[in-house]
Coordinates of C-alpha atoms in Angstrom, one line a residue:
M121 CA 78.9 -91.6 27.3
A122 CA 76.6 -90.7 30.2
H123 CA 75.2 -93.2 32.6
G124 CA 71.4 -93.8 33.0
H125 CA 71.8 -92.9 36.6
D126 CA 72.7 -89.3 35.6
V127 CA 69.3 -89.0 33.9
L128 CA 67.5 -90.5 36.9
H129 CA 69.2 -88.1 39.2
M130 CA 68.3 -85.2 36.8
M131 CA 64.7 -86.3 37.2
E132 CA 64.6 -86.2 41.0
G133 CA 62.2 -83.6 42.1
N134 CA 60.9 -83.0 38.6
S135 CA 58.1 -84.5 36.6
Y136 CA 57.5 -84.6 32.8
S137 CA 54.1 -84.5 31.2
T138 CA 54.9 -86.9 28.4
K139 CA 57.7 -89.2 27.3
E140 CA 58.5 -86.7 24.6
S141 CA 59.0 -83.9 27.1
L142 CA 61.3 -86.1 29.1
V143 CA 63.4 -87.0 26.0
K144 CA 63.6 -83.3 25.2
A145 CA 64.8 -82.4 28.7
I146 CA 67.5 -85.1 28.4
V147 CA 68.6 -83.8 25.0
D148 CA 68.6 -80.2 26.3
K149 CA 70.8 -81.2 29.2
F150 CA 73.2 -83.8 27.6
G151 CA 73.0 -82.8 23.9
T152 CA 71.7 -84.5 20.8
E153 CA 74.9 -86.6 20.2
E154 CA 75.2 -88.0 23.7
R155 CA 74.7 -91.7 24.1
F156 CA 73.8 -93.5 27.3
H157 CA 74.8 -96.6 29.0
T158 CA 73.5 -98.6 32.0
C159 CA 74.7 -101.6 33.9
S160 CA 73.4 -103.9 31.2
A161 CA 73.2 -101.8 28.0
E162 CA 75.1 -99.2 26.1
G163 CA 75.0 -96.9 23.1
M164 CA 71.4 -95.8 23.6
T165 CA 69.9 -92.5 22.4
A166 CA 67.8 -90.5 24.9
E167 CA 64.6 -92.0 23.5
E168 CA 66.0 -95.5 23.7
L169 CA 67.1 -94.8 27.3
V170 CA 63.7 -93.6 28.4
D171 CA 62.1 -96.8 26.8
F172 CA 64.7 -98.9 28.5
L173 CA 64.2 -97.3 32.0
E174 CA 60.4 -97.5 31.6
E175 CA 60.5 -101.2 30.8
R176 CA 62.5 -101.7 34.0
G177 CA 60.0 -99.9 36.2
K178 CA 62.3 -97.0 37.1
F179 CA 59.5 -94.5 36.7
M180 CA 56.4 -94.1 38.8
P181 CA 53.2 -92.4 38.0
S182 CA 52.6 -89.1 39.6
N183 CA 49.3 -87.6 40.6
S184 CA 48.8 -86.1 37.2
D185 CA 50.0 -89.1 35.0
E186 CA 53.4 -87.5 34.4
F187 CA 56.8 -89.2 34.3
T188 CA 58.7 -89.0 37.6
V189 CA 61.6 -91.1 38.9
D190 CA 61.1 -93.7 41.6
A191 CA 64.2 -92.8 43.7
S192 CA 64.0 -96.1 45.5
K193 CA 64.9 -97.8 42.2
I194 CA 68.1 -96.0 41.5
C195 CA 71.0 -98.3 42.2
N196 CA 74.0 -96.6 43.8
H197 CA 77.1 -98.3 42.4

């Protein structure tokens, strides 16, 4: 099970035009069967993880309304 931080670090320096393109990038990197966990949740699919991270303000809008990570909101533990 991969940690949500792994996805946030994957996103550093990249942006994704839609939520679907971000989910696809996660699946491409980690595989369709991978499940994700964070400090407070576990067993999430890629799509569930993106929703979870979005709800917690881990993304920031970029100049073209794409998804990009807010590096200041990645906890380092």
